[in-house]
PDB file of C-alpha atoms in Angstrom:
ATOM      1  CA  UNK O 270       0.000   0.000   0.000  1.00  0.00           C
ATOM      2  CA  UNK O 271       1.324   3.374  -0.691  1.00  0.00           C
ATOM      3  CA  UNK O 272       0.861   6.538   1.227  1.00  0.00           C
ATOM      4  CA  UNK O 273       0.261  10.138   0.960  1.00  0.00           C
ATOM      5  CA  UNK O 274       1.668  12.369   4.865  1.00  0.00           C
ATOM      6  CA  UNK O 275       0.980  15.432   6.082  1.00  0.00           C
ATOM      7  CA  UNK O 276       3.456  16.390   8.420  1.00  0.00           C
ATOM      8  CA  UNK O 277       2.917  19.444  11.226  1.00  0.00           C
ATOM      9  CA  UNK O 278      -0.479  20.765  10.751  1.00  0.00           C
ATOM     10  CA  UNK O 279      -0.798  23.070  13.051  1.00  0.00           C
ATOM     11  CA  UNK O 280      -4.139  24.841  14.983  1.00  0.00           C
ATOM     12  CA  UNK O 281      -5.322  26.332  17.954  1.00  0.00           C
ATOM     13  CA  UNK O 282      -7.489  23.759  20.169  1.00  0.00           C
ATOM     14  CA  UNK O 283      -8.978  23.654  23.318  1.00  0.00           C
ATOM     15  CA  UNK O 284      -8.614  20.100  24.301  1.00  0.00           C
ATOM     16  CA  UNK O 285      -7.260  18.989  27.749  1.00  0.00           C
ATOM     17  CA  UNK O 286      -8.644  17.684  30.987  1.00  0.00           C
ATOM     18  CA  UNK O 287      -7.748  21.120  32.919  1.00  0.00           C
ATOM     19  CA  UNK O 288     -10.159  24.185  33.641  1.00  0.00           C
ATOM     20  CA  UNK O 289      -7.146  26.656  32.262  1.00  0.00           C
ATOM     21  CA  UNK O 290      -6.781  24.334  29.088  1.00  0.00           C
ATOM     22  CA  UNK O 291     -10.319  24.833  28.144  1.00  0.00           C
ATOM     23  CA  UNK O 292     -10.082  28.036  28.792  1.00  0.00           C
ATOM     24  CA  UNK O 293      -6.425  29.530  27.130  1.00  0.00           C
ATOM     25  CA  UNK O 294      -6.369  26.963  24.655  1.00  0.00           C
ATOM     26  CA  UNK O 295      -3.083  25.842  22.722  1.00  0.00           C
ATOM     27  CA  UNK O 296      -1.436  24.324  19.930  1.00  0.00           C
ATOM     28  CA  UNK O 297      -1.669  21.255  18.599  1.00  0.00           C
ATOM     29  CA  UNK O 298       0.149  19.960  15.748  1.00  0.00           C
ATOM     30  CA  UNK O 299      -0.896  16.378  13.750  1.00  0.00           C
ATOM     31  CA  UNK O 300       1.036  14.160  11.380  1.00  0.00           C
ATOM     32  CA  UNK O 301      -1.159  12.027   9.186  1.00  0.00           C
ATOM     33  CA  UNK O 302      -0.326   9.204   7.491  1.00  0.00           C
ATOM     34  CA  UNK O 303      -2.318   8.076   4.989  1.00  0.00           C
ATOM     35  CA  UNK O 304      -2.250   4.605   3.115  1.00  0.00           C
ATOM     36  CA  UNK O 305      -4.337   3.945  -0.417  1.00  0.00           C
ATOM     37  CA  UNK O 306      -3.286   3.038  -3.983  1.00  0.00           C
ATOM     38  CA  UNK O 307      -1.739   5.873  -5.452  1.00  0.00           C
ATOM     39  CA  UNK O 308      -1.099   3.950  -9.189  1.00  0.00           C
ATOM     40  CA  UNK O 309      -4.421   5.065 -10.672  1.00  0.00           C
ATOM     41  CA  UNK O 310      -3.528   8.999  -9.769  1.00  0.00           C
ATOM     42  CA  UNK O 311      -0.227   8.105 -10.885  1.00  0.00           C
ATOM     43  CA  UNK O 312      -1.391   6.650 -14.362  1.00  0.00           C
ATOM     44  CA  UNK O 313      -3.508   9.077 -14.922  1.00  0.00           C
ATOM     45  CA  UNK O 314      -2.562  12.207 -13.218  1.00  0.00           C
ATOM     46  CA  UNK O 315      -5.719  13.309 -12.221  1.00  0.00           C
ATOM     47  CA  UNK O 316      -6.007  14.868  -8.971  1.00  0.00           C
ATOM     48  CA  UNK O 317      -9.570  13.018  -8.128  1.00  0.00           C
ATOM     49  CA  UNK O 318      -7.997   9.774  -8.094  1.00  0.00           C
ATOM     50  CA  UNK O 319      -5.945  10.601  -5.192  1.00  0.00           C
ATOM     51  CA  UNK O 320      -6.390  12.570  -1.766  1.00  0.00           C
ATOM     52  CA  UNK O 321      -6.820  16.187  -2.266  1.00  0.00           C
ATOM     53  CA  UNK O 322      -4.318  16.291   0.756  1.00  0.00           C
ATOM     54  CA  UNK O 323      -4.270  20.733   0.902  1.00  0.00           C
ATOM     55  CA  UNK O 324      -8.208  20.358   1.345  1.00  0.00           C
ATOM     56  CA  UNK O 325      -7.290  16.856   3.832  1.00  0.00           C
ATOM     57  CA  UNK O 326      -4.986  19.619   5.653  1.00  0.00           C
ATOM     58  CA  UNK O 327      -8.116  22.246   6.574  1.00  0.00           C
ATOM     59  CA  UNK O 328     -10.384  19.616   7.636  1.00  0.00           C
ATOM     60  CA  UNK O 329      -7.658  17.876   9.897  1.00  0.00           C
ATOM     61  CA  UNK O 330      -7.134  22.043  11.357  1.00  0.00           C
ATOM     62  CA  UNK O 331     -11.052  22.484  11.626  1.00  0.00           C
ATOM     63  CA  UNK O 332     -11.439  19.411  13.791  1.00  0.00           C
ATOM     64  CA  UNK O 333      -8.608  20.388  16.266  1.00  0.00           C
ATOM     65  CA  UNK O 334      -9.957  24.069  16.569  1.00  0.00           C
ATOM     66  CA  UNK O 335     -13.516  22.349  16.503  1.00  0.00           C
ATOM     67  CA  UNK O 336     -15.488  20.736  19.495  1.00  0.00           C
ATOM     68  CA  UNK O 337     -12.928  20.253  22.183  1.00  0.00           C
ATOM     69  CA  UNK O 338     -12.621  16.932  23.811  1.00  0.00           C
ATOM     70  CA  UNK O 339     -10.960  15.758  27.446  1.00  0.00           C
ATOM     71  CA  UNK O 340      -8.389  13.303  25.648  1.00  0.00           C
ATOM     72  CA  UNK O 341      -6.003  13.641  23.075  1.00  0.00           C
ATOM     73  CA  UNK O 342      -6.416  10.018  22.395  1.00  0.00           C
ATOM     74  CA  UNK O 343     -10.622  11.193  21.280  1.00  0.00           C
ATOM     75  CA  UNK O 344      -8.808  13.980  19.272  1.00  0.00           C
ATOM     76  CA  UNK O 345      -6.495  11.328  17.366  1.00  0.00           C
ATOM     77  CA  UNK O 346      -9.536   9.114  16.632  1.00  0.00           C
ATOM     78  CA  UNK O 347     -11.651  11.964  15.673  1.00  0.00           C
ATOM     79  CA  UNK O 348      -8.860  13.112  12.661  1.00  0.00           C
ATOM     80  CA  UNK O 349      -8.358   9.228  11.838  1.00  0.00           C
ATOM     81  CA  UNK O 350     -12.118   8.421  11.271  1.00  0.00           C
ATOM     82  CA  UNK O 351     -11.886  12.079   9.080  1.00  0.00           C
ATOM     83  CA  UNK O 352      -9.273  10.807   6.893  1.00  0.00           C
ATOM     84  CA  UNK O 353     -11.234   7.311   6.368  1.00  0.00           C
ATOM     85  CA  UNK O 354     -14.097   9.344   4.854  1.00  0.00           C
ATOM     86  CA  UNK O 355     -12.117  10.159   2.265  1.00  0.00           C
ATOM     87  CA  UNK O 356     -13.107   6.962   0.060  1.00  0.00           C
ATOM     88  CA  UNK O 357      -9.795   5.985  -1.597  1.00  0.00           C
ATOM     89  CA  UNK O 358      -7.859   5.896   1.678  1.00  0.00           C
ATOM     90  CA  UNK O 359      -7.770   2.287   2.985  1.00  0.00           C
ATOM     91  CA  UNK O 360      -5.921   3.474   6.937  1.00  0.00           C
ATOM     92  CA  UNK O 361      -4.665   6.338   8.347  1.00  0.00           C
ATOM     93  CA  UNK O 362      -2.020   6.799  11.250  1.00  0.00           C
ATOM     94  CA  UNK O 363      -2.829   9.669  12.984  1.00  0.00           C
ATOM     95  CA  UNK O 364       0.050  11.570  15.671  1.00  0.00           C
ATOM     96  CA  UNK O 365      -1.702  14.423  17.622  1.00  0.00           C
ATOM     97  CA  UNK O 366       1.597  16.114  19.429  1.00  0.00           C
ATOM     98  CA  UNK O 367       0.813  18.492  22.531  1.00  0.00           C
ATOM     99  CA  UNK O 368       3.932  20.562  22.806  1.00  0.00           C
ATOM    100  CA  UNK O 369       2.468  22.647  25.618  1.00  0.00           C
ATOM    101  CA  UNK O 370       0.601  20.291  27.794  1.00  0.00           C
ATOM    102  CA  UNK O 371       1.004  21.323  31.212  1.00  0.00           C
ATOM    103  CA  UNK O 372       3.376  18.942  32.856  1.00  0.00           C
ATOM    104  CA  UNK O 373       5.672  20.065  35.800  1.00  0.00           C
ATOM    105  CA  UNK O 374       8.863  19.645  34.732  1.00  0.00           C
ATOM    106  CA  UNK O 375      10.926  20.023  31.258  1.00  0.00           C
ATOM    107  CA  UNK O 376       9.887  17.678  28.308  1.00  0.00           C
ATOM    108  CA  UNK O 377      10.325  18.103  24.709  1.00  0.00           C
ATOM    109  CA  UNK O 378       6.768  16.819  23.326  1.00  0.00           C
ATOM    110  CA  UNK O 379       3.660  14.883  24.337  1.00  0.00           C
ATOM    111  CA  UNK O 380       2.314  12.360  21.416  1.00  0.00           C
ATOM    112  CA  UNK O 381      -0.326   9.866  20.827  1.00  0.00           C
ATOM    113  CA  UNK O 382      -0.776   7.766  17.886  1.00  0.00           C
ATOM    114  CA  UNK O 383      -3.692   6.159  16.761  1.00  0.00           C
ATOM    115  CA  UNK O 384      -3.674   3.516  13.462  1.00  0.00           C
ATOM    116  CA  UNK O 385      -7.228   3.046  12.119  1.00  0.00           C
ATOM    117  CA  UNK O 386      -8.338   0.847   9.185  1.00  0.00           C
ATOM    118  CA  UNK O 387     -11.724   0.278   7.134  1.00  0.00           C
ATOM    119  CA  UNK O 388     -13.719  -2.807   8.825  1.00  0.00           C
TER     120      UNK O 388
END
């Protein structure tokens, strides 16, 4: 299977467990990974027979600035099951880093990663 990333969206969320989360909000960046058969676009160079991944890379943004959630593991599965609407794609790996969760001492990056597939 072949596949088509999109590495370091970044947007503004709301998402996090903690009043002040809610309520400052921060950024979130995502990594997407998506896998589908990338010959027929290939073959025939036509944009429809592939992700449309500039238009994949709003959606993924309007979800994270969207409804927030408690978990970043619900925000993962929320852009996965996004990215498996789009017909063609067969899975999608999904990272949701939190660079500014609010952890007491120094640490580079917070990250979850979610694989989903079609049933």
């Amino acid at each position: 299977m072949d596949s088509v990333a999109l590495r370091g969206v970044r947007a503004r969320g709301r998402h996090g467990c903690l009043p002040a989360e809610r309520e400052l909000g921060q950024e979130f960046v995502v990594d997407a990974t998506l896998f589908l058969d990338t010959a027929p676009a290939a073959a025939s160079d036509d944009l429809a027979k592939t992700v449309d991944y500039g238009a994949l890379a709003g959606e993924l943004a309007a979800i994270v600035s969207g409804e927030p959630v408690n978990l970043i593991e619900t925000l993962a599965d929320r852009l996965a099951m996004a990215c498996l609407r789009h017909e063609l794609v067969e899975e999608a790996e999904i990272r949701v880093h939190k660079p500014a969760a609010p952890i007491p001492v120094p640490f580079a990056d917070v990250v979850v990663t979610v694989r989903r597939s079609r049933p």
